[in-house]
Coordinates of C-alpha atoms and ligand atoms in Angstrom, one line a residue:
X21 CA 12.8 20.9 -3.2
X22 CA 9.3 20.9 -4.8
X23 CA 9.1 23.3 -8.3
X24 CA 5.7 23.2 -10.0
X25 CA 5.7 20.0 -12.4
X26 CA 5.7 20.5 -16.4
X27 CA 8.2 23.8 -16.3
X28 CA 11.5 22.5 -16.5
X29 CA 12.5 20.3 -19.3
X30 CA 15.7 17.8 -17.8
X31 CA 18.5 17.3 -19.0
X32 CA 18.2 13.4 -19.4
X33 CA 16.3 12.6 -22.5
X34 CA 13.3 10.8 -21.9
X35 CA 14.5 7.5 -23.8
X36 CA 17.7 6.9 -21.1
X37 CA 15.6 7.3 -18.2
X38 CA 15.1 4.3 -16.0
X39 CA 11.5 2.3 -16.7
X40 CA 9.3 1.6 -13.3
X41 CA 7.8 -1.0 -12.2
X42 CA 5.6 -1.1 -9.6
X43 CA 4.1 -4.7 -7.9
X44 CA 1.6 -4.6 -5.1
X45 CA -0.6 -7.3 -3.7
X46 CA -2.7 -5.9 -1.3
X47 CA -2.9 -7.3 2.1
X48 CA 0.8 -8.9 2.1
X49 CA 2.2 -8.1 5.5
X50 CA 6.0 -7.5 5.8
X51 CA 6.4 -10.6 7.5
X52 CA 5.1 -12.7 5.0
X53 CA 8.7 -12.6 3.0
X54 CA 10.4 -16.0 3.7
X55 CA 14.4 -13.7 3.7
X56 CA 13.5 -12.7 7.3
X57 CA 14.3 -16.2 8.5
X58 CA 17.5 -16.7 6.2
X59 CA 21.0 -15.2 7.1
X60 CA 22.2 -11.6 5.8
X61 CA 18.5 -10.6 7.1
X62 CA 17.7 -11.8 10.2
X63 CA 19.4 -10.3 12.5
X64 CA 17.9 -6.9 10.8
X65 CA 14.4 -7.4 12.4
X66 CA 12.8 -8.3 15.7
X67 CA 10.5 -10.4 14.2
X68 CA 10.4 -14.4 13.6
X69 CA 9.4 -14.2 9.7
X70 CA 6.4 -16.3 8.7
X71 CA 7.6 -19.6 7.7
X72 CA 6.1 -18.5 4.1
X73 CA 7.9 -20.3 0.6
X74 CA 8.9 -16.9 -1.2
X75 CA 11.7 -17.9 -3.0
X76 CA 11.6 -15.4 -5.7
X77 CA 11.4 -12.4 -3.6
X78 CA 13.9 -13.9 -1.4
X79 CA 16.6 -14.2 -4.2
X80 CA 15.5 -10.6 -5.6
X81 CA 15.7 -8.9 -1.8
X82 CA 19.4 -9.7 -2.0
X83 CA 19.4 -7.7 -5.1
X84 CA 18.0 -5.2 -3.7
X85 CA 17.5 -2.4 -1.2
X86 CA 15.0 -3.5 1.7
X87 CA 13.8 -1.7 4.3
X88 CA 12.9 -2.4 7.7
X89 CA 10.2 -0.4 8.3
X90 CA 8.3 0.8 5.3
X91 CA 4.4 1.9 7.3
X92 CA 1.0 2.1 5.4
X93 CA 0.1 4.7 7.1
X94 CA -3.8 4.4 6.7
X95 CA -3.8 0.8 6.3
X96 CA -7.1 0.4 4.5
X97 CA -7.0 -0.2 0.8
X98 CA -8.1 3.6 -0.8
X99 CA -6.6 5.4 1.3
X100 CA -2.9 4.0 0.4
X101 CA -3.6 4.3 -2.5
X102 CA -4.5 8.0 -2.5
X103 CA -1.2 8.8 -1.0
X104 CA 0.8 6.0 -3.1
X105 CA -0.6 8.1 -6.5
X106 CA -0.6 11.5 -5.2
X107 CA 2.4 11.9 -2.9
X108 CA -0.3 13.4 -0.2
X109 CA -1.5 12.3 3.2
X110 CA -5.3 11.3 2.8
X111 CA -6.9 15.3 3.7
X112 CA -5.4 16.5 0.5
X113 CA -5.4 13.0 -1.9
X114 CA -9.0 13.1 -1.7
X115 CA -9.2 9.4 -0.4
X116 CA -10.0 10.2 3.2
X117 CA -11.4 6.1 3.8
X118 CA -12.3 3.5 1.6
X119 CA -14.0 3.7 -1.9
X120 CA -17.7 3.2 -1.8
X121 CA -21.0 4.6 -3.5
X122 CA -22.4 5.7 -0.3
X123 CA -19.5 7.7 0.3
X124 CA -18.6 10.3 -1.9
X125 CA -16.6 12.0 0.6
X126 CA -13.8 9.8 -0.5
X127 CA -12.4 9.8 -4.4
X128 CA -9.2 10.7 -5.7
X129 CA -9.1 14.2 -6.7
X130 CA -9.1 14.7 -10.4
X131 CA -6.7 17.7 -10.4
X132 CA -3.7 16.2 -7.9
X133 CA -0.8 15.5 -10.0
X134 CA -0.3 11.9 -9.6
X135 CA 2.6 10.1 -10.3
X136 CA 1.6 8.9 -13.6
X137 CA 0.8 12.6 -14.4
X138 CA 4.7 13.4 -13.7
X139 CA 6.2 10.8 -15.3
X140 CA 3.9 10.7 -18.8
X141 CA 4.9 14.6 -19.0
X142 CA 8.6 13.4 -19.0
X143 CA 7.7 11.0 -21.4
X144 CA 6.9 8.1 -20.2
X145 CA 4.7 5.4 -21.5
X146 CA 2.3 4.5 -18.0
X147 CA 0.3 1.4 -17.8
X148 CA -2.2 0.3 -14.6
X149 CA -2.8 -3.7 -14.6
X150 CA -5.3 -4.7 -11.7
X151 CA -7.0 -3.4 -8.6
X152 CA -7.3 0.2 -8.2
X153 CA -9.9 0.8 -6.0
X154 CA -9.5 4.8 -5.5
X155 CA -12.4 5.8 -7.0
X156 CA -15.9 6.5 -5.6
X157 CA -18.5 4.5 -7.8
X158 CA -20.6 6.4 -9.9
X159 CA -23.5 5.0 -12.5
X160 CA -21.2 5.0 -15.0
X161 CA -21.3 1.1 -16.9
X162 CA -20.0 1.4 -20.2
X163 CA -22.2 -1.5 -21.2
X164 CA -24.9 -0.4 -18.7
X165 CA -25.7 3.1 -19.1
X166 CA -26.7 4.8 -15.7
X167 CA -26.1 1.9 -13.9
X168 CA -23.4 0.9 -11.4
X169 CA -20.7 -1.5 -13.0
X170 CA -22.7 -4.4 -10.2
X171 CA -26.1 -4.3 -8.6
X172 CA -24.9 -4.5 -4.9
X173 CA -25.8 -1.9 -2.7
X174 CA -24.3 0.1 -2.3
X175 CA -21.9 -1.0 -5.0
X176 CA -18.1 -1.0 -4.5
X177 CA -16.4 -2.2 -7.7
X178 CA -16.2 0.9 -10.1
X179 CA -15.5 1.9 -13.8
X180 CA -12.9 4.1 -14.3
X181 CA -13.5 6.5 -17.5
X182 CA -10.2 7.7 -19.7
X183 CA -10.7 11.1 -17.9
X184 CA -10.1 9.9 -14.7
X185 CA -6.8 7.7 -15.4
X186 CA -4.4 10.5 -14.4
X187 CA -2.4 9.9 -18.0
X188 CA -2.0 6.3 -17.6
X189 CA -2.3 5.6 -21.5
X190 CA -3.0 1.7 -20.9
X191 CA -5.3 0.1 -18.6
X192 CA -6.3 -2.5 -17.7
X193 CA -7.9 -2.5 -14.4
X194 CA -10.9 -2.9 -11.9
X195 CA -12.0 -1.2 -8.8
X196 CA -12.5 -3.6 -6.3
X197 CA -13.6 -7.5 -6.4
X198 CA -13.2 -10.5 -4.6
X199 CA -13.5 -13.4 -6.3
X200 CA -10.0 -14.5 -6.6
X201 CA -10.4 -16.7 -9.7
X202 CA -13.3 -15.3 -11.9
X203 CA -12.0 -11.5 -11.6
X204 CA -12.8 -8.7 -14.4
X205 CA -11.1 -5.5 -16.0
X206 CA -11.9 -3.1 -17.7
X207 CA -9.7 -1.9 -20.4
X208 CA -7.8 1.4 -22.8
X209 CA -11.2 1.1 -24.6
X210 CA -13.9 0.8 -21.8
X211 CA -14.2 -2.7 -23.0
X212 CA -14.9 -5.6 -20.2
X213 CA -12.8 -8.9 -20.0
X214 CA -14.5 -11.9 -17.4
X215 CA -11.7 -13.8 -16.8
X216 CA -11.3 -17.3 -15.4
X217 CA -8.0 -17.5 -14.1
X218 CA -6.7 -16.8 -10.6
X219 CA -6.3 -13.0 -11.0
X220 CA -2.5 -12.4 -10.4
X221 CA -1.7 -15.3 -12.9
X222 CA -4.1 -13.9 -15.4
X223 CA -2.4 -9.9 -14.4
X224 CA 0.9 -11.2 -14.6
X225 CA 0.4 -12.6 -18.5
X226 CA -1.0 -9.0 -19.0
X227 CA 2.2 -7.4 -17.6
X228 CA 4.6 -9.6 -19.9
X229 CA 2.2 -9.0 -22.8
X230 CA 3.1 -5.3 -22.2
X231 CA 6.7 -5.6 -21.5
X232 CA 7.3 -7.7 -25.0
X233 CA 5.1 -5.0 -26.5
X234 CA 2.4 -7.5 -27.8
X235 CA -0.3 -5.8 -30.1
X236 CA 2.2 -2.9 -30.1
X237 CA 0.9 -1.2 -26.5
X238 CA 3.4 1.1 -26.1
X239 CA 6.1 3.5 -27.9
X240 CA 10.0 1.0 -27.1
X241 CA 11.5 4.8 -27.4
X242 CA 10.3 5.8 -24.7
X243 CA 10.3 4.5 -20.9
X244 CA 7.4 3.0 -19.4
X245 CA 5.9 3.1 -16.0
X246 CA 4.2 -0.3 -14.8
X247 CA 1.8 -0.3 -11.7
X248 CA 1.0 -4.5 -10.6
X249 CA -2.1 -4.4 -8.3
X250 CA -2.8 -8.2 -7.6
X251 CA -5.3 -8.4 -5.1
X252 CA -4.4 -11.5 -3.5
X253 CA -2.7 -12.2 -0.8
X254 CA -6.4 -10.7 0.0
X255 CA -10.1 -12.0 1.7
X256 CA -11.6 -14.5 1.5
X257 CA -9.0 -16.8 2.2
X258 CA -11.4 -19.7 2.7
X259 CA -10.6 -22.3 -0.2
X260 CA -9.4 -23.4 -3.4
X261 CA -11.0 -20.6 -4.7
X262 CA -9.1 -17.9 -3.6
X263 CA -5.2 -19.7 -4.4
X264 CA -4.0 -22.2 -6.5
X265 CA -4.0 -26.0 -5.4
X266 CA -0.1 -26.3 -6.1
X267 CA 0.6 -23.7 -3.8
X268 CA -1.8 -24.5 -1.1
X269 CA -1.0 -28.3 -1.2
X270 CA 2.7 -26.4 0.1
X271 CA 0.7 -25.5 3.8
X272 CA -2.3 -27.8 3.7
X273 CA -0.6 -30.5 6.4
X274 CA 1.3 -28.3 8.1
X275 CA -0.3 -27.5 12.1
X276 CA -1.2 -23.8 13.0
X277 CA 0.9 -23.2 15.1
X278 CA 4.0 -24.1 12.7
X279 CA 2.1 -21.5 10.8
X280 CA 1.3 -18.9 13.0
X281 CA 4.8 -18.6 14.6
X282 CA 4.9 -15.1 16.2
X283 CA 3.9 -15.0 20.4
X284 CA 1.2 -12.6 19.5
X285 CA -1.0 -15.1 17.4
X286 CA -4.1 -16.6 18.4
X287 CA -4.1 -20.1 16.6
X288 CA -7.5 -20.9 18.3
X289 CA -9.2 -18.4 16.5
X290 CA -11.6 -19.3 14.0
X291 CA -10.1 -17.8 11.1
X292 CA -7.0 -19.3 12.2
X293 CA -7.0 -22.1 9.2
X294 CA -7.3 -19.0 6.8
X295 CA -3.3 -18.7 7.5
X296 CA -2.7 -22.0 5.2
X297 CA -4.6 -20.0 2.5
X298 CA -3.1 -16.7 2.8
X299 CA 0.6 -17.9 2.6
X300 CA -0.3 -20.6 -0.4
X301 CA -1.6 -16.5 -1.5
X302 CA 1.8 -15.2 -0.8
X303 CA 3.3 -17.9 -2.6
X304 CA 1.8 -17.9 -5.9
X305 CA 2.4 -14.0 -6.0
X306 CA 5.9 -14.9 -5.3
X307 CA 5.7 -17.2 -8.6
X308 CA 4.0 -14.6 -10.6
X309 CA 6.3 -11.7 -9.5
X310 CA 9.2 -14.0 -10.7
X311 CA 7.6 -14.5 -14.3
X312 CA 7.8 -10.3 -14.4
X313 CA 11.3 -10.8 -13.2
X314 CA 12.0 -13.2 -15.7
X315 CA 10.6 -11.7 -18.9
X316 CA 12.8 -8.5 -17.8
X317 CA 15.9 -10.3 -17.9
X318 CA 15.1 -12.2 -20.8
X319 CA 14.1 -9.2 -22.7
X320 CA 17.0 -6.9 -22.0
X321 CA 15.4 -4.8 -19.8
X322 CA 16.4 -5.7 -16.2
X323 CA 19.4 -3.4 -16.0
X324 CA 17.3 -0.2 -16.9
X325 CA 14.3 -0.5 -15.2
X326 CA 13.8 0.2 -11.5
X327 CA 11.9 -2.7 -10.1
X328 CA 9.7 -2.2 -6.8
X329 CA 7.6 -4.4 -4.6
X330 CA 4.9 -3.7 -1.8
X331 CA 1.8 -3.7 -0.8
X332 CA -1.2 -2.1 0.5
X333 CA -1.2 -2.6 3.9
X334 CA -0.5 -6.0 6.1
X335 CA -2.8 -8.5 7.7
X336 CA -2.9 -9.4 11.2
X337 CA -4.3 -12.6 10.5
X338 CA -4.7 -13.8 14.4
X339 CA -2.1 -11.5 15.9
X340 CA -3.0 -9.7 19.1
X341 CA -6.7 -11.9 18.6
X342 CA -8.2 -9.3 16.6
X343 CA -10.5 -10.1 13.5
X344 CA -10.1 -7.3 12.0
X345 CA -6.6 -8.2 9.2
X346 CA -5.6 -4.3 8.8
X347 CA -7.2 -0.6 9.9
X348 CA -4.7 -1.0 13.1
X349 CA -1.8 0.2 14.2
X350 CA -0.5 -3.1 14.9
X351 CA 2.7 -3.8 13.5
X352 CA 1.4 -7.1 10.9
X353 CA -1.5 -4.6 9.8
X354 CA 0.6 -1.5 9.1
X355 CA 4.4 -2.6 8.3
X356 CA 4.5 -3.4 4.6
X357 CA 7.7 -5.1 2.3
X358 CA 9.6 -2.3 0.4
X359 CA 11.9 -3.6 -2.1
X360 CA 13.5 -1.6 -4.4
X361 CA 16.3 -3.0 -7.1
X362 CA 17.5 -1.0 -9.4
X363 CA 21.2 -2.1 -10.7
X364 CA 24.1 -0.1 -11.0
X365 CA 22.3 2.7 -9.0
X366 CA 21.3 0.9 -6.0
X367 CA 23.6 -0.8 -3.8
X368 CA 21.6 -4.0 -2.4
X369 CA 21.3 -3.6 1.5
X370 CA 18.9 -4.0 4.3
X371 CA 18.0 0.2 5.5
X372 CA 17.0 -0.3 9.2
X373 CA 17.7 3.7 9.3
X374 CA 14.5 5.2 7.3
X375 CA 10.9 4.4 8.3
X376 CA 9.3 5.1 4.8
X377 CA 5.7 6.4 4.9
X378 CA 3.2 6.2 1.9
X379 CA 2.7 9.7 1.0
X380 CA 6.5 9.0 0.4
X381 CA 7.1 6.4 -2.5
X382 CA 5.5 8.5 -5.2
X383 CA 8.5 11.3 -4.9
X384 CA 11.2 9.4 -4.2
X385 CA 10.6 7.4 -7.2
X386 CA 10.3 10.8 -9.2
X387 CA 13.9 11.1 -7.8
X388 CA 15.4 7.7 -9.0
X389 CA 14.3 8.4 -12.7
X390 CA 15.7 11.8 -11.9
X391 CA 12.6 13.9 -12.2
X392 CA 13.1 15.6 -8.3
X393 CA 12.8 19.0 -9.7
X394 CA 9.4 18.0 -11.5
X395 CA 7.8 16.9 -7.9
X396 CA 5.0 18.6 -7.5
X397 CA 4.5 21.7 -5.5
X398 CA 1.2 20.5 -3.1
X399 CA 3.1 16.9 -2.6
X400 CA 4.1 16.4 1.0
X401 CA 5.9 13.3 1.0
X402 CA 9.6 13.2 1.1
X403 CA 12.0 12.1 -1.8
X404 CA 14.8 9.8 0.2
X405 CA 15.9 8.7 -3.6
X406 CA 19.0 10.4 -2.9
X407 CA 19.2 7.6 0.2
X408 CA 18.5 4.9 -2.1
X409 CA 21.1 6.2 -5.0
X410 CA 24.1 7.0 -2.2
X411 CA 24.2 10.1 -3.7
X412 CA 23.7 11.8 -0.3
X413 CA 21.1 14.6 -1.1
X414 CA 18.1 12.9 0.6
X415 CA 15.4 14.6 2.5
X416 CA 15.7 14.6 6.3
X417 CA 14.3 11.7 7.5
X418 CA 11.1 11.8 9.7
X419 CA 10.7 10.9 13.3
X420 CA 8.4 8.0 12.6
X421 CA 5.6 7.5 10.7
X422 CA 1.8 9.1 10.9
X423 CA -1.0 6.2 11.9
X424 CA -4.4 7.2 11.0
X425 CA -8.1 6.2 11.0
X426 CA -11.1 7.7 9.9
X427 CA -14.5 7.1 10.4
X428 CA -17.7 8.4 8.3
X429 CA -19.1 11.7 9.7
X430 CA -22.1 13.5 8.6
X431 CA -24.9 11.8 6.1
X432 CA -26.7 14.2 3.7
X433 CA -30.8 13.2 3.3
X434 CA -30.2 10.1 1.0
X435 CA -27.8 8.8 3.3
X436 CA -24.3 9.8 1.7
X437 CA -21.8 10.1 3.7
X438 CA -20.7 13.8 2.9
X439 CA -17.8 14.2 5.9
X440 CA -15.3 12.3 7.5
X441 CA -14.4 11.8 11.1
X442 CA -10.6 11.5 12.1
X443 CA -11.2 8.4 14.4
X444 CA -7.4 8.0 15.6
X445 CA -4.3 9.3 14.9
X446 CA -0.6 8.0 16.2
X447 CA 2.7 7.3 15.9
X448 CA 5.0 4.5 14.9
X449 CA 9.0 5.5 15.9
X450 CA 11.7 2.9 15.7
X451 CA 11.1 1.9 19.4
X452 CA 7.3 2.9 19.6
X453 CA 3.9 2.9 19.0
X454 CA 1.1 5.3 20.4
X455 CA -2.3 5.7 18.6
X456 CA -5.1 7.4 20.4
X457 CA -8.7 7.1 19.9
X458 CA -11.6 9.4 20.1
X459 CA -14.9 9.7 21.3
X460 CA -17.3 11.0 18.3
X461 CA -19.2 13.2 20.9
X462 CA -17.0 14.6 22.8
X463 CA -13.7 14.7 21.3
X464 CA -12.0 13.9 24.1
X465 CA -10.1 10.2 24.5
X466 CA -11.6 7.0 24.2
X467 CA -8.8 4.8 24.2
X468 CA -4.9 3.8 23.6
X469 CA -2.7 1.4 22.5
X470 CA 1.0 2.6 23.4
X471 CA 3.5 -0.2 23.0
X472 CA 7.5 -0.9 23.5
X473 CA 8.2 -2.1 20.2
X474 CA 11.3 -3.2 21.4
X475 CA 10.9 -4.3 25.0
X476 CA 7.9 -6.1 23.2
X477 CA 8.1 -6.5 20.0
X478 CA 4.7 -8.9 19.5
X479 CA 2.6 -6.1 21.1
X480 CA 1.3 -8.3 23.9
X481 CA 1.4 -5.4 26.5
X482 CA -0.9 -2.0 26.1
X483 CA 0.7 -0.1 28.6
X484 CA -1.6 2.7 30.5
X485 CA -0.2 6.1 29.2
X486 CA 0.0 7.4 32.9
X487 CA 2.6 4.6 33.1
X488 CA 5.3 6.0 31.2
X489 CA 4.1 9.9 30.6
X490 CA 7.8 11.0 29.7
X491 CA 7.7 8.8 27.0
X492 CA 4.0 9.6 26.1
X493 CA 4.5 13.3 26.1
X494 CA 7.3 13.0 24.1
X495 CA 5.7 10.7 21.4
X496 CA 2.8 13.4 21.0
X497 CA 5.1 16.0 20.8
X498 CA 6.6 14.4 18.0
X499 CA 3.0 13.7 16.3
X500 CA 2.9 17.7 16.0
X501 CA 5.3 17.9 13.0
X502 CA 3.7 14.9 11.4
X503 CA 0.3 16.0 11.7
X504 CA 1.3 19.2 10.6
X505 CA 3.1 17.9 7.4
X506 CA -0.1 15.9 6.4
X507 CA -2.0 18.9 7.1
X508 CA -4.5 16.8 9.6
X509 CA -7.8 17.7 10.8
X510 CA -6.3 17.2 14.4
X511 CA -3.8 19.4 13.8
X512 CA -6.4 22.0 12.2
X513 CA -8.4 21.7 14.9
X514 CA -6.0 21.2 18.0
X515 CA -7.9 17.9 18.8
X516 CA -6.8 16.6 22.4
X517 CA -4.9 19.3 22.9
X518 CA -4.6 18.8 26.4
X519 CA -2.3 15.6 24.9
X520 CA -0.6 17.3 22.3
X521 CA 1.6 20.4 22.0
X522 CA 0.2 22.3 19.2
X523 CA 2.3 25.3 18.9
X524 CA -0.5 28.5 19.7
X525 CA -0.2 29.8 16.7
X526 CA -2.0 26.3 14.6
X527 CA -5.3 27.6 14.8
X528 CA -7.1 26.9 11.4
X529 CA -10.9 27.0 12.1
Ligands
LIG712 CA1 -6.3 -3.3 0.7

């Protein structure tokens, strides 16, 4: 499939291609769309849906197609992000954990193609609006010189300098920062806005500013790519401060455990009162994802302009009892909404058939505006757009989807960390997941958490692998491909090879 980008010229002129837009939050679980309890999509899942007021998203996901099973296949911030802009597992994005000055190890790569790269050389106008949180923070203030953009150390937030925007021509964007209703941006021009406005309101009046062309941001000839980052549905989720009062006045009276519905939730857990917080989250994105919706229609410009929303990763938020909300291979941490609308072109459906990975939204959007043949070479996710469209010509679809974790590796004298170590790896296939954990010394296995996604689909039971070792060897055998295709240090290296079949002939180092 892949031919080096920038060669061929297609046939469709640039002006009749389809715009993009692109809407994440960040830590939005795919539960956390109030369709799953409403008929037409209920009986698609074998989950109870959070009892979450969405109902913007639920009137769009019956315009559109929604799958099932869409993973975050690292589900940390950067690293999605990595492979969401590059079309690359995390070894060859450059984004091998999350984005921190003490960790240069991870930063995207400045020569991957991204998919902003692709679609500006076709043409397209390309705008980033919020979070971004790919980069590794260097002392590079525009208002500071030689100074991080904060004084934490070691300092996450991050400036992002033209050079480094992978041809996104506006911007308007951050790195990373938590405080939900005072958030900051940098913009085109390096200059700094301090907002105070509860950040996906305040994004979302950037995003319709753009659409009507206000200030005159971008060329109407041409089509645009939009990429939404809100950060919310996102930590803290402690107060008033982090969502609006009209949408957490929705939740406020409601008990726990009307909130926390599935088996596998802990309402007794501490944190458990943050659930009234993170849905009012979920709601309010909902309201702000509708205003996009709305200015579309009422500019002209819903028919011809493909219109996507996800999300980082999930958040377990007091399922299986873990405090940890993502980094897991739990289904709430790693199963993300997928929505995809795109009229005329895309029948609306629920697709319980692909399990979508990250590595593989960035080319099977290049397929939808029909730019398949401009994919880039080194990208090693698959394009399915032909799945979407109906036209038939997708790529095979994968066994399942990769899970992965890294942890940091070796420091240099200042304390850097300079090298990553591939903590886990695993598998999640339509009926299960595997994801095996080990030791830093030794190499050998520290741990599993294999589960029956059907026979258990809350992920109450860890069943020992010497249980069920059919099932286990066949599960790893299946990793091999994966692992393969991401082009994984396990796979380099033959890690637990006494677990997994790598074919003799794998040897790298
Ligand atoms: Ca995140």
């Amino acid at each position: 499939m892949a031919v080096a980008a920038c060669i061929t010229a297609s046939a469709q002129a640039p002006a009749n291609r389809p715009n993009i837009i692109y809407v994440f939050p960040d830590q939005m679980r795919n539960h956390a769309m109030g369709f799953w309890n409403e008929e037409g999509f209920r009986d698609s899942v074998n989950f109870k849906g959070d009892p979450v007021i969405t109902p913007r998203l639920n009137a769009f996901a019956r315009q559109a197609r929604v799958l099932t099973s869409c993973q975050s296949n690292f589900p940390l911030s950067s690293p999605h992000r990595g492979m969401l802009l590059t079309g690359m597992f995390s070894e060859n994005s450059g984004v091998s954990a999350n984005c921190v000055a003490n960790r240069p190890v991870s930063d995207l790569r400045d020569d991957a193609v991204c998919i902003s790269d692709v679609l500006s050389s076709a043409g397209y106008n390309c705008a980033y609006i919020g979070k971004l949180h790919a980069h590794h923070p260097t002392p590079n203030d525009p208002d500071r010189p030689g100074l991080y953009v904060e004084d934490r150390v070691p300092a996450w937030d991050a400036y992002t300098p033209p050079e480094r925007r992978h041809s996104f021509d506006y911007w308007y964007s951050y790195g990373t920062f938590d405080v939900h209703k005072h958030p900051h941006y940098w913009d085109t021009d390096g200059r700094r806005h301090d907002i105070d406005d509860w950040s996906p309101r305040h994004e979302t009046n950037k995003a319709i500013a753009y659409l009507r062309n206000d200030g005159n941001v971008r060329d109407t000839s041409r089509p645009f790519f939009m990429m939404v980052s809100y950060n919310p549905p996102h930590s803290p989720y402690r107060s008033t401060d982090d969502c609006l009062e009209e949408d957490y006045a929705l939740y406020a009276d409601k008990p726990l455990g009307e909130l926390l519905v599935r088996e596998n939730a802990d309402t007794t857990m501490s944190k458990a009162v943050s659930a009234r917080y993170y849905f009012a989250s979920v709601t309010g994105v909902d309201r702000q994802f509708g205003r996009i919706l709305d200015t579309l229609d009422s500019l002209g410009l819903a028919d011809n302009t493909i219109v996507v929303f996800s999300s980082d990763h999930g958040e377990t938020m007091c399922s299986q009892g873990v405090e940890d909300p993502k980094n897991s291979p739990y289904s709430e941490s790693m199963n993300v909404p997928m929505l995809v609308r795109y009229p005329g072109h895309i029948a609306p459906d629920v697709d319980r058939g692909l399990i979508m990975s990250s590595p593989d939204i960035m080319p099977t959007l290049l397929g939808m505006a029909g730019l398949a043949d401009r994919i880039p070479a080194e990208v090693e996710g698959r394009d399915y757009s032909g799945r979407f469209l109906g036209t038939g010509d997708s790529a095979p679809l994968r066994d399942g989807a990769l899970y992965m974790r890294n942890g940091d590796g070796d420091r240099d004298s200042l304390g850097n960390v300079i090298s990553y170590f591939p903590v886990a790896r695993g598998i999640k296939t339509d009926r299960y997941t595997i994801a095996l954990t080990i030791d830093k010394k030794t190499g050998k296995l520290k741990s599993s958490l294999f589960f029956d996604d059907i026979a258990d689909p809350y992920q109450l039971r860890n069943i020992p692998l010497d249980e069920q070792p059919e099932v286990v060897a066949d599960l790893c055998a299946r990793m091999v491909d994966l692992l393969r295709e991401a082009d994984d240090p396990w796979y380099k290296n033959h890690i637990l090879a006494d677990m997994i079949p790598y074919p003799s002939s794998a040897t790298a180092d």
